[in-house]
mmCIF file of C-alpha atoms in Angstrom:
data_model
loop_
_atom_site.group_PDB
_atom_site.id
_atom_site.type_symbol
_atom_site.label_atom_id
_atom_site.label_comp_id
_atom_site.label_asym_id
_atom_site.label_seq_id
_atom_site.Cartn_x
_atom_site.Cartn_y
_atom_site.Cartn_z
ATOM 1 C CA UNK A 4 0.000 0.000 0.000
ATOM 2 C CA UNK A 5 1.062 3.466 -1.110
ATOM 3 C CA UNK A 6 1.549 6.206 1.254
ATOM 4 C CA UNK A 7 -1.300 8.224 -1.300
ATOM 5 C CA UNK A 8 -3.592 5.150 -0.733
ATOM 6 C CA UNK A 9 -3.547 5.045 3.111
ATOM 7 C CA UNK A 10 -4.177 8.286 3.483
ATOM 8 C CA UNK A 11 -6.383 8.239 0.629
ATOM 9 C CA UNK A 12 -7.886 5.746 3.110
ATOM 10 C CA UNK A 13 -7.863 7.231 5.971
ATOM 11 C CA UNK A 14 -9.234 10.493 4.972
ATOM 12 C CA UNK A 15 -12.621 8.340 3.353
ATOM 13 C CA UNK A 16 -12.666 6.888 6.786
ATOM 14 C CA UNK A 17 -12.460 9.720 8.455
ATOM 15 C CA UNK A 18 -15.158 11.206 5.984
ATOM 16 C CA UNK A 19 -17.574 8.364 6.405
ATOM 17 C CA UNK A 20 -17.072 8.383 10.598
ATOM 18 C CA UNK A 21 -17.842 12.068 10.771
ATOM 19 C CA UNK A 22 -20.964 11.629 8.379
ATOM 20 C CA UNK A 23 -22.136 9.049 10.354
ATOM 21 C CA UNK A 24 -22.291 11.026 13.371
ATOM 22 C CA UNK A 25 -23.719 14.274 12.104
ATOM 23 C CA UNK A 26 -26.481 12.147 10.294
ATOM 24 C CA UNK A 27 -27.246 10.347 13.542
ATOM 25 C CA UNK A 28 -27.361 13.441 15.588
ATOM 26 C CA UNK A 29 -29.793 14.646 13.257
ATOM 27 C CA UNK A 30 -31.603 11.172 13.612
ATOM 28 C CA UNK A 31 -31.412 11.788 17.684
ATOM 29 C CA UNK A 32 -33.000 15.609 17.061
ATOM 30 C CA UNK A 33 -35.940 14.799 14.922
ATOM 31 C CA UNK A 34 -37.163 11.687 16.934
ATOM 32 C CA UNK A 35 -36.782 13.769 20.384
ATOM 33 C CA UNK A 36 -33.780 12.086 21.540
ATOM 34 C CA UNK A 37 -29.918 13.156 22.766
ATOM 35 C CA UNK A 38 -27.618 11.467 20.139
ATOM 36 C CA UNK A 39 -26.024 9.400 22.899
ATOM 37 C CA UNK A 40 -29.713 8.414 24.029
ATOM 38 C CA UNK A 41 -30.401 6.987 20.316
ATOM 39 C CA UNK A 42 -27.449 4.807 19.754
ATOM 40 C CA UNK A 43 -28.223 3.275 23.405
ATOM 41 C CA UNK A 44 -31.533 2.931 22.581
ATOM 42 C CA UNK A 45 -30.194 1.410 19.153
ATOM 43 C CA UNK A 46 -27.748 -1.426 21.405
ATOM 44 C CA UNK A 47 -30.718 -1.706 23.650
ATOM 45 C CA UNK A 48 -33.191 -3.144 20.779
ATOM 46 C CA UNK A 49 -30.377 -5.343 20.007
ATOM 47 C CA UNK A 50 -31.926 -7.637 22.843
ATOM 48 C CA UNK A 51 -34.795 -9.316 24.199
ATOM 49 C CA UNK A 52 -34.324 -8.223 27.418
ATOM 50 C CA UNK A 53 -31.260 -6.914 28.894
ATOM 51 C CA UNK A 54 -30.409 -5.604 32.690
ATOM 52 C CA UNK A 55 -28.902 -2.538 33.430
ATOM 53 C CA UNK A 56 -25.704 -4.171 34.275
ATOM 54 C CA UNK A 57 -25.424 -5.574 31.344
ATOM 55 C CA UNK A 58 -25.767 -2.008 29.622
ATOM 56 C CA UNK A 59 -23.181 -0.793 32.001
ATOM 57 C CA UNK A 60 -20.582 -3.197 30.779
ATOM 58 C CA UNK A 61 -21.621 -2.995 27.214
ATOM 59 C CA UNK A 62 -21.469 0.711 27.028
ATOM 60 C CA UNK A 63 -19.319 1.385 29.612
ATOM 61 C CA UNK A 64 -21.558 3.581 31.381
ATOM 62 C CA UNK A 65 -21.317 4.059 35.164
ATOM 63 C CA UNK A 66 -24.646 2.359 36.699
ATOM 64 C CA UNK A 67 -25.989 6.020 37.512
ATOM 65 C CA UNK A 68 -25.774 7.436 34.056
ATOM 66 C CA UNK A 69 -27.376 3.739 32.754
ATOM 67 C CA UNK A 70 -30.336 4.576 35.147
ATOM 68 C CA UNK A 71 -30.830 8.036 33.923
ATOM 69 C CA UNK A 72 -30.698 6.441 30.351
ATOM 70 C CA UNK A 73 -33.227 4.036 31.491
ATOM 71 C CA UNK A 74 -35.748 6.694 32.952
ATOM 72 C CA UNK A 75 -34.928 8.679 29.875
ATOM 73 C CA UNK A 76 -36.446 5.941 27.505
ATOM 74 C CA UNK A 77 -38.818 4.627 29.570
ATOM 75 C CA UNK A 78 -40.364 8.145 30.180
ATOM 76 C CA UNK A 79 -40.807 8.627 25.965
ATOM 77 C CA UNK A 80 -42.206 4.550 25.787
ATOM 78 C CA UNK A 81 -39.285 3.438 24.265
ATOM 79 C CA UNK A 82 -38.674 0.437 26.662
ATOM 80 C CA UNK A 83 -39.896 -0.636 30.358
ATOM 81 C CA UNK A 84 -38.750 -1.627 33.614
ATOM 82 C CA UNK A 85 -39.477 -5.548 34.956
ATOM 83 C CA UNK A 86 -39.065 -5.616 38.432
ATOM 84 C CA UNK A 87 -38.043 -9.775 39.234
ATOM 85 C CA UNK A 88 -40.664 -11.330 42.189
ATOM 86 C CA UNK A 89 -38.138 -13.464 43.504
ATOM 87 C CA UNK A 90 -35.528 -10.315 43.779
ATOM 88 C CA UNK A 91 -37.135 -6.931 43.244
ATOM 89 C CA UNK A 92 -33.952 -5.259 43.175
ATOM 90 C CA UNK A 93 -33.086 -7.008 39.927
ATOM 91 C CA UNK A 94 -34.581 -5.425 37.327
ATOM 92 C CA UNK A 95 -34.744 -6.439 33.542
ATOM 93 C CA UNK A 96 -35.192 -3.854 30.817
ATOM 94 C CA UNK A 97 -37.367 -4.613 27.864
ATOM 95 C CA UNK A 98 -37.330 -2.927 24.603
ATOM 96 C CA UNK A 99 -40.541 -1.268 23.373
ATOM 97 C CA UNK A 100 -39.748 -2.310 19.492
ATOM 98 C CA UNK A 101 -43.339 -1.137 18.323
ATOM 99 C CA UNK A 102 -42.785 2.087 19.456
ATOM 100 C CA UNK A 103 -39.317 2.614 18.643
ATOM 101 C CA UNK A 104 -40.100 1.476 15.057
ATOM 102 C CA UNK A 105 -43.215 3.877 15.423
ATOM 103 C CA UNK A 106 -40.402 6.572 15.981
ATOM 104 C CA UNK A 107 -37.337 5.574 14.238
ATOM 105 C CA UNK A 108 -38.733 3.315 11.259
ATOM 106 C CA UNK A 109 -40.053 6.473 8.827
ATOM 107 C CA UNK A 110 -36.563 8.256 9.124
ATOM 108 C CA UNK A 111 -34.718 5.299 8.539
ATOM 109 C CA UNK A 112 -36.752 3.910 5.689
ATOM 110 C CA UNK A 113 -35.212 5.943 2.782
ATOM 111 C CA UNK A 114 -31.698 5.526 4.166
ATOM 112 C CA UNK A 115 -32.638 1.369 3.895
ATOM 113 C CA UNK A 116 -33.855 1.886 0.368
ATOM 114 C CA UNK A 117 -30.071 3.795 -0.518
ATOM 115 C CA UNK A 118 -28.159 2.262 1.192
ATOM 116 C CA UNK A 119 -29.812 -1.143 -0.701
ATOM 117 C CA UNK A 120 -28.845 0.679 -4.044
ATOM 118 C CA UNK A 121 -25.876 1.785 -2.841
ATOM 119 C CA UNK A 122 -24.827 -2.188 -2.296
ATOM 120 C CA UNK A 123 -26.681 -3.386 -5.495
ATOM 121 C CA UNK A 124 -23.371 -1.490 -7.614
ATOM 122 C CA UNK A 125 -20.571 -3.887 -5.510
ATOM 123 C CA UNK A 126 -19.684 -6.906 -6.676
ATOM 124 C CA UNK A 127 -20.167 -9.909 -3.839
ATOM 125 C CA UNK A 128 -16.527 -9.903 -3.366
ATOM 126 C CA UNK A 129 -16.443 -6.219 -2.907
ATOM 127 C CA UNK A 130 -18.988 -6.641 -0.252
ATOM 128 C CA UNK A 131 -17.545 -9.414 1.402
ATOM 129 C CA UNK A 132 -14.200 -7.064 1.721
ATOM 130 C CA UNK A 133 -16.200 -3.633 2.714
ATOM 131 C CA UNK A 134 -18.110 -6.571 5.470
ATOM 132 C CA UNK A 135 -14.897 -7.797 6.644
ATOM 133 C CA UNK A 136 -13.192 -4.325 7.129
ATOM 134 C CA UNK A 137 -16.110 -3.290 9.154
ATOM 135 C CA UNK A 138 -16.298 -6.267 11.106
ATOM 136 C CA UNK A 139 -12.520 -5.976 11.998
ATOM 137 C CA UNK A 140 -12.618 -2.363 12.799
ATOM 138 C CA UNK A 141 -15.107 -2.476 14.999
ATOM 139 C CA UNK A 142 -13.208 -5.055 17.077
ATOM 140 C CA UNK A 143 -10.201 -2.654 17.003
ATOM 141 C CA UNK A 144 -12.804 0.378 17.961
ATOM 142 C CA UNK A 145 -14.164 -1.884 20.874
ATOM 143 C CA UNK A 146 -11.139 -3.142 21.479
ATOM 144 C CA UNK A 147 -9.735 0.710 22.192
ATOM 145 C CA UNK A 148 -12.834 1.709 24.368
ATOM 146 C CA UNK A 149 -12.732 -1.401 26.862
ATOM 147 C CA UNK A 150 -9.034 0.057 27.242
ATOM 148 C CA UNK A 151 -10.165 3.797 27.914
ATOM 149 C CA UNK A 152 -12.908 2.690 29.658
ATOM 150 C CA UNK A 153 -10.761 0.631 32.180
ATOM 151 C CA UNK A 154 -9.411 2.487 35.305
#
């Protein structure tokens, strides 16, 4: 690889990342929610059900800022609070998805249909390589905030 091409590279990635951010932020604004509140909310619909401790460790959230998340999306119907009989201190979070897609599914359905054209003009190889780059970067990402995140 050229010195041109990797910062050629870099400066698409770099492109792309900051895109990505300023088009979720304005995701986050028109639905009613803080940026940081919508990609939680996004991790959070990833699962079933999911604890709060759980969202601590996968976001690396303190436990306090988790609960404020928690009353944040549970106050706009986004998800709910189970308390557990046999422990009522445990509590298990569980994703509204009706309402979230209620919310979240008209802005995102355009970006879908693009982003599906977008893909239709790569070859399956191409694909495989833009799916393996973004599968290995975002161990490396991860990888880098479990580090800062440790104290």
């Amino acid at each position: 690889m050229t010195k041109n091409s990797i910062q050629d590279f870099r400066e698409a990635s770099r492109s792309y990342s900051d895109a990505s951010i300023f088009m979720h932020e304005a995701i986050a604004r028109k639905a009613g929610l803080s940026n940081a509140d919508h990609k939680y909310l996004g991790l959070i619909l990833k699962y079933e059900s999911i604890t709060a401790g759980e969202i601590s460790k996968l976001t690396g959230l303190t436990t306090g800022a988790v609960t404020g998340l928690i009353d944040r999306l549970e106050k706009k119907e986004l998800l709910k609070r189970q308390f557990i009989r046999e422990d009522r201190r445990k509590v298990i979070i569980i994703p509204n998805l009706e309402n979230s897609m209620k919310l979240l599914g008209p802005i995102f359905d355009e970006l879908q249909q693009k982003t599906l054209t977008l893909i239709a003009t790569f070859s399956q190889k191409e694909i495989e390589s833009i799916e393996r780059y973004f599968r290995e970067a975002t161990i490396l990402m991860k990888e880098t905030a479990d580090y800062l995140n440790t104290p």
